Amino acid sequence: MGLLAAQGRPAPAAGQAPSRSGASTSHGLCASCHMSHRKGALPGKSKLVRAATEPLCLSCHEGSATLPGLEAAPKLSPWSGQGSGHVKGRFSSRRAESYLRTARDGQSRTVRLAQDCLGCHEAHGKERGKLRTTAFDARGQLLDRRPQAVAEICFGCHAGQDAAQLPSGTRDLGSQFDKGAVSSHRIGATMADRPDLPSLRSSVFQGRLDCTSCHDNPDASGSRGPHVSANPAILKAPFGHEKDLGRLGDRVNDLCFLCHDKPSILTNQSFPYHSQHLNGFTGGGPAAPRRVPGLSEAAAVLGIRSSRDLRPGRSGALQPGYGEPTACATCHASHGSPRQASLIEFDRSVVTASSVGGANFQRLGMGHGTCTLTCHGYDHVQARY
């Protein structure tokens, strides 16, 4: 179904042949993007296009901008100078200012990917949302079939050795979803795949996991998809690490709670100490003054029975943040973990090696395991739960 047909616009009038996308090829519609042969094309551009890709697309698809006859075109929110997204020079907080990749398969097929609208969309396409029909696997390799998930479009730029550079962290995001990863938010997973996970919200998590499960426009009145967001990393809700608690406060885990039931997490249905980690045990909140809790406060969480069990780490003292609320991201990876079960991937700005070395988690069964690490100066050596 073409864009106009999907929006309930009238079919082409007699004498107006439909294009490949099902939309009218009347002069008025083609002229929205293309110039006549007599006027010439944009210098350095083919196909007689009126402007560079992004300005051309945004002339119809941003804010109140529109051309006659295309008033119903999906709109991105007007640029406010804040947020994140894929539009170069505006919403590029998570991406380099320019990116270009040419991918080839074993049949001499060539696909050009760039940081512009055509990196994800085909202007004349037939797919819903006019998405590209080229698919990539988690290694960034071009597949000889159509995409079966949005992720297989995203992997074209975000997987493999040619993946787009990010300001921080690995640029090869596909490796975190590859079959070799021990645990991940697996693309295509459904709630039925995890009957052992009591926190999943059945009323919300009804489809299949995809990149757009987390990366999407949080404004329900705006255009869907990972175009723009008021949050960093084009996220549907606030999400952060422990360093972001001062800025986000209680909203630091909001993204996780879209699919994972907050009451279930805070009543320790999945892990016996979730509540104590997320709420802390100092009696304060994220904005409370920092202090080291007394022995009695720590006892219920850490199994401390005497002062001899209070084991400061290598620094010789407990550190700021001990006993205070932390973020899901202190212990868990949002995409996947190549080494650990349960998406365990410690934030190494908070979690360091224990007194016997390493910063390790060992799973011993559903809801059971050990931690050997130092967190906020507290030394865990095969601490069991």
XYZ file of C-alpha atoms in Angstrom:
385
model
C 0.000 0.000 0.000
C 1.411 3.397 -0.962
C 1.792 6.368 1.369
C -1.254 8.220 0.062
C -3.451 5.134 -0.001
C -2.457 4.315 3.564
C -3.580 7.759 4.624
C -6.980 7.386 2.988
C -6.213 9.861 0.205
C -8.084 9.516 -3.114
C -6.807 7.183 -5.785
C -5.191 8.700 -8.894
C -7.613 10.331 -11.230
C -8.170 8.995 -14.712
C -5.081 9.451 -16.834
C -2.734 9.445 -13.862
C -0.801 6.182 -13.841
C 0.211 4.736 -10.484
C 3.899 4.487 -9.658
C 5.707 1.470 -8.216
C 4.630 2.625 -4.756
C 0.989 2.808 -5.745
C 0.965 6.620 -5.555
C 0.022 8.883 -8.406
C 2.767 9.907 -10.796
C 1.023 13.129 -11.734
C 3.383 16.017 -12.389
C 2.390 17.622 -9.097
C 3.428 14.638 -7.008
C 6.714 13.910 -8.771
C 7.555 17.622 -8.684
C 7.482 17.537 -4.884
C 10.947 15.981 -5.036
C 12.097 16.247 -8.653
C 12.715 19.098 -11.042
C 11.809 19.105 -14.692
C 14.474 18.245 -17.249
C 14.491 21.811 -18.475
C 15.444 23.246 -15.078
C 18.298 20.874 -14.375
C 19.248 18.971 -11.233
C 20.989 19.917 -8.046
C 24.734 20.101 -8.793
C 26.377 16.743 -8.159
C 23.012 14.990 -7.792
C 21.264 12.633 -10.186
C 17.580 12.014 -10.814
C 16.853 15.757 -10.970
C 16.240 16.047 -7.222
C 15.401 19.488 -5.856
C 17.678 19.389 -2.802
C 19.959 17.223 -0.686
C 18.190 14.231 0.876
C 17.470 15.485 4.385
C 16.350 19.046 3.564
C 14.195 17.598 0.807
C 12.484 15.054 3.081
C 12.081 17.510 5.957
C 10.395 20.027 3.696
C 7.317 17.790 3.955
C 8.013 15.657 7.013
C 8.989 18.090 9.768
C 6.806 20.327 11.924
C 4.229 22.274 9.954
C 6.248 22.207 6.737
C 4.234 20.933 3.817
C 3.747 21.195 0.109
C 0.333 21.484 -1.557
C -1.332 18.091 -1.783
C 0.901 16.471 0.860
C -0.637 17.904 4.032
C -1.191 14.397 5.425
C 2.480 13.371 5.215
C 3.744 12.000 8.578
C 5.508 14.740 10.539
C 8.542 14.738 12.813
C 8.460 17.122 15.742
C 10.000 20.528 15.016
C 13.668 20.720 15.977
C 14.026 22.270 19.428
C 17.792 21.965 19.780
C 17.409 19.155 22.346
C 17.105 15.385 22.108
C 18.510 12.760 19.787
C 17.807 11.091 16.482
C 19.154 10.195 13.082
C 18.964 13.498 11.234
C 22.506 14.707 10.560
C 23.493 17.953 12.249
C 20.392 18.065 14.430
C 19.749 14.806 16.197
C 23.218 13.299 16.040
C 24.105 13.117 19.730
C 24.815 9.393 19.396
C 26.396 9.362 15.943
C 29.263 10.810 14.004
C 28.414 13.768 11.785
C 28.887 11.739 8.603
C 28.744 8.067 7.781
C 28.893 6.234 4.494
C 29.058 2.509 3.875
C 28.958 0.465 0.716
C 27.952 -3.146 1.322
C 28.269 -5.986 -1.190
C 27.029 -9.552 -1.183
C 28.354 -12.615 -2.988
C 26.249 -11.852 -6.079
C 27.863 -8.478 -6.862
C 24.905 -6.616 -5.405
C 25.891 -3.218 -3.960
C 23.975 -1.263 -1.323
C 24.896 2.281 -0.285
C 24.095 3.331 3.300
C 24.460 6.881 4.564
C 23.385 8.927 7.565
C 20.330 10.355 5.908
C 16.699 9.362 5.405
C 17.604 6.965 2.589
C 19.736 4.943 5.003
C 16.465 3.424 6.283
C 13.804 4.391 3.742
C 13.103 3.945 0.034
C 11.329 7.006 -1.301
C 9.392 4.988 -3.904
C 9.053 1.861 -1.772
C 5.968 -0.245 -1.182
C 6.738 -1.350 2.372
C 4.928 0.066 5.389
C 6.750 3.236 6.342
C 8.624 2.950 3.022
C 11.390 1.030 4.787
C 14.319 -0.377 2.866
C 13.981 -3.934 1.588
C 17.653 -4.774 2.151
C 18.355 -6.942 5.208
C 21.542 -7.364 7.259
C 22.447 -9.905 9.911
C 24.002 -9.209 13.326
C 27.477 -9.319 11.749
C 26.578 -6.531 9.332
C 26.492 -8.917 6.353
C 24.011 -8.296 3.530
C 21.337 -11.014 3.348
C 19.685 -12.335 0.211
C 16.127 -11.774 1.449
C 13.810 -9.077 2.714
C 14.012 -7.842 6.332
C 12.008 -9.838 8.858
C 12.484 -7.250 11.618
C 13.382 -3.580 11.838
C 16.656 -4.692 13.432
C 17.737 -6.200 10.117
C 17.662 -2.694 8.673
C 19.441 -1.194 11.691
C 22.260 -3.754 11.475
C 23.266 -2.270 8.132
C 24.801 0.686 9.981
C 25.143 -0.671 13.519
C 26.767 -4.110 13.117
C 30.079 -5.462 11.912
C 33.503 -3.937 11.470
C 32.098 -1.132 9.300
C 29.478 -0.050 11.841
C 28.939 3.651 12.466
C 31.138 5.121 15.186
C 29.387 6.088 18.436
C 30.682 8.632 20.962
C 31.078 5.900 23.591
C 30.943 2.138 23.877
C 31.279 -0.463 21.164
C 30.084 0.556 17.733
C 29.405 -3.065 16.744
C 26.008 -3.351 18.440
C 25.208 -6.435 16.394
C 27.770 -8.451 18.376
C 25.559 -8.023 21.447
C 22.679 -9.759 19.640
C 24.695 -12.374 17.774
C 24.138 -16.071 18.431
C 27.406 -16.129 20.357
C 26.095 -13.747 23.046
C 25.318 -15.580 26.300
C 22.251 -13.400 26.926
C 20.514 -10.595 25.076
C 17.231 -8.842 24.393
C 16.966 -11.249 21.479
C 15.407 -9.838 18.321
C 12.103 -11.598 17.671
C 11.679 -12.880 21.229
C 8.170 -13.050 22.666
C 6.794 -13.275 26.178
C 6.151 -16.965 25.627
C 9.911 -17.473 25.352
C 10.429 -16.404 28.987
C 7.768 -17.947 31.233
C 10.435 -17.967 33.965
C 10.616 -14.164 34.087
C 7.856 -12.942 36.433
C 8.447 -9.234 35.806
C 7.358 -9.185 32.153
C 4.215 -7.088 31.705
C 1.822 -9.212 29.684
C -0.453 -6.235 29.012
C 2.380 -4.379 27.270
C 4.843 -6.931 25.926
C 2.593 -8.662 23.410
C 4.616 -8.494 20.207
C 8.147 -9.455 19.236
C 11.226 -7.703 20.524
C 12.789 -5.361 18.007
C 14.977 -2.272 18.058
C 11.838 -0.144 18.119
C 10.772 -1.785 21.393
C 13.164 0.663 23.057
C 14.180 3.128 20.341
C 11.145 5.145 19.237
C 9.500 8.531 19.480
C 8.079 8.927 23.017
C 5.589 11.515 21.729
C 2.482 9.472 20.914
C 1.187 12.275 18.692
C 4.349 12.349 16.579
C 5.687 10.191 13.790
C 6.555 6.665 14.923
C 9.924 5.016 14.559
C 13.511 5.829 15.629
C 13.562 9.253 14.022
C 13.606 11.630 16.999
C 13.272 11.555 20.757
C 13.434 13.998 23.629
C 15.671 11.396 25.339
C 19.267 10.490 24.492
C 19.908 7.556 22.133
C 16.431 7.895 20.552
C 14.869 6.123 23.539
C 11.141 5.818 24.271
C 11.639 6.743 27.934
C 14.375 8.057 30.255
C 17.211 5.641 30.966
C 20.588 6.124 32.549
C 23.510 4.881 34.576
C 24.377 5.650 38.168
C 26.135 8.837 37.078
C 22.782 10.043 35.709
C 20.871 9.701 38.999
C 21.393 13.358 39.874
C 19.805 14.385 36.560
C 17.101 11.736 36.195
C 16.373 10.728 39.784
C 13.598 8.132 40.026
C 13.189 8.187 36.213
C 16.588 6.568 35.616
C 14.985 3.132 35.056
C 11.783 4.224 33.290
C 12.757 2.543 30.010
C 13.159 -0.842 31.718
C 9.802 -0.484 33.446
C 8.014 -0.180 30.094
C 8.252 -3.986 29.786
C 9.285 -5.074 33.278
C 6.697 -4.612 36.004
C 8.073 -2.223 38.630
C 6.114 -3.703 41.585
C 7.374 -7.180 40.633
C 10.975 -5.946 40.555
C 10.674 -4.065 43.851
C 9.104 -7.038 45.624
C 12.117 -9.145 44.615
C 10.228 -11.725 42.563
C 13.175 -12.204 40.177
C 16.186 -11.442 42.393
C 16.104 -11.357 46.217
C 17.853 -7.980 46.486
C 16.398 -5.979 43.597
C 14.555 -3.619 45.922
C 17.577 -2.952 48.104
C 19.713 -2.195 45.063
C 17.195 0.088 43.331
C 15.803 1.813 46.445
C 18.917 1.670 48.573
C 18.890 1.021 52.313
C 19.868 4.408 53.732
C 16.271 5.600 53.963
C 16.859 8.387 51.417
C 16.245 8.716 47.716
C 18.451 9.599 44.755
C 18.665 13.212 45.938
C 19.366 12.378 49.618
C 22.712 13.477 51.116
C 25.392 10.835 50.702
C 26.353 8.924 53.819
C 27.627 5.476 54.773
C 24.811 3.454 56.404
C 25.215 2.010 59.846
C 25.774 -1.660 60.539
C 22.115 -2.349 61.326
C 20.942 -0.831 58.033
C 23.337 -2.922 55.980
C 22.683 -6.154 57.824
C 19.345 -6.992 56.177
C 20.804 -6.572 52.698
C 24.287 -7.987 52.986
C 23.932 -10.631 55.680
C 26.255 -8.751 58.007
C 26.225 -10.224 61.514
C 29.213 -8.451 63.051
C 31.589 -5.626 62.287
C 34.161 -8.216 61.182
C 31.912 -9.034 58.214
C 31.987 -5.423 56.988
C 34.645 -5.808 54.309
C 35.879 -2.576 52.720
C 37.506 -3.136 49.340
C 41.003 -2.371 48.163
C 40.647 1.319 48.983
C 40.222 0.405 52.650
C 36.894 2.196 53.084
C 33.325 2.204 51.849
C 32.771 4.711 49.054
C 30.119 7.365 48.325
C 27.019 5.707 46.917
C 27.220 2.672 49.193
C 23.723 1.791 50.385
C 22.099 4.372 48.119
C 19.800 3.748 45.121
C 21.454 2.628 41.916
C 20.345 2.056 38.323
C 19.486 -1.134 36.456
C 22.455 -0.334 34.190
C 24.905 -0.741 37.094
C 24.546 -4.519 36.740
C 22.686 -5.100 33.453
C 23.440 -4.458 29.782
C 20.573 -3.008 27.768
C 21.374 -4.853 24.515
C 23.155 -8.028 25.540
C 26.088 -9.621 27.300
C 28.597 -11.729 25.373
C 29.849 -13.377 28.586
C 27.153 -13.495 31.268
C 23.610 -14.758 31.771
C 20.732 -12.479 32.778
C 22.184 -9.541 30.812
C 24.803 -9.090 33.541
C 27.420 -6.588 32.366
C 28.771 -4.431 35.186
C 29.202 -0.664 34.869
C 32.952 -0.529 35.435
C 32.807 3.088 36.573
C 31.025 1.724 39.681
C 31.957 -1.962 39.908
C 35.639 -2.937 40.167
C 37.703 -6.026 40.989
C 37.326 -7.715 44.368
C 40.114 -8.298 46.854
C 40.730 -11.680 45.191
C 40.593 -10.265 41.670
C 38.043 -10.072 38.891
C 34.577 -8.559 38.774
C 32.515 -11.651 38.124
C 28.995 -13.026 38.352
C 28.271 -16.755 38.356
C 24.747 -18.015 37.794
C 23.857 -21.055 39.888
C 20.267 -21.485 38.727
C 17.074 -19.475 38.427
C 17.239 -16.698 41.023
C 20.557 -17.904 42.458
C 24.185 -16.986 41.922
C 27.335 -15.426 43.348
C 29.081 -12.088 42.883
C 32.812 -11.508 43.284
C 33.487 -7.789 42.938
C 33.847 -4.486 44.736
C 30.924 -2.051 44.556
C 31.078 1.352 46.252
C 34.006 0.057 48.259
C 32.194 -3.032 49.579
C 34.102 -6.234 48.837
C 31.980 -9.157 47.593
C 33.802 -12.505 47.511
C 31.444 -15.165 46.149
C 28.567 -13.380 47.837
C 25.605 -15.765 47.463
C 21.938 -15.120 46.944
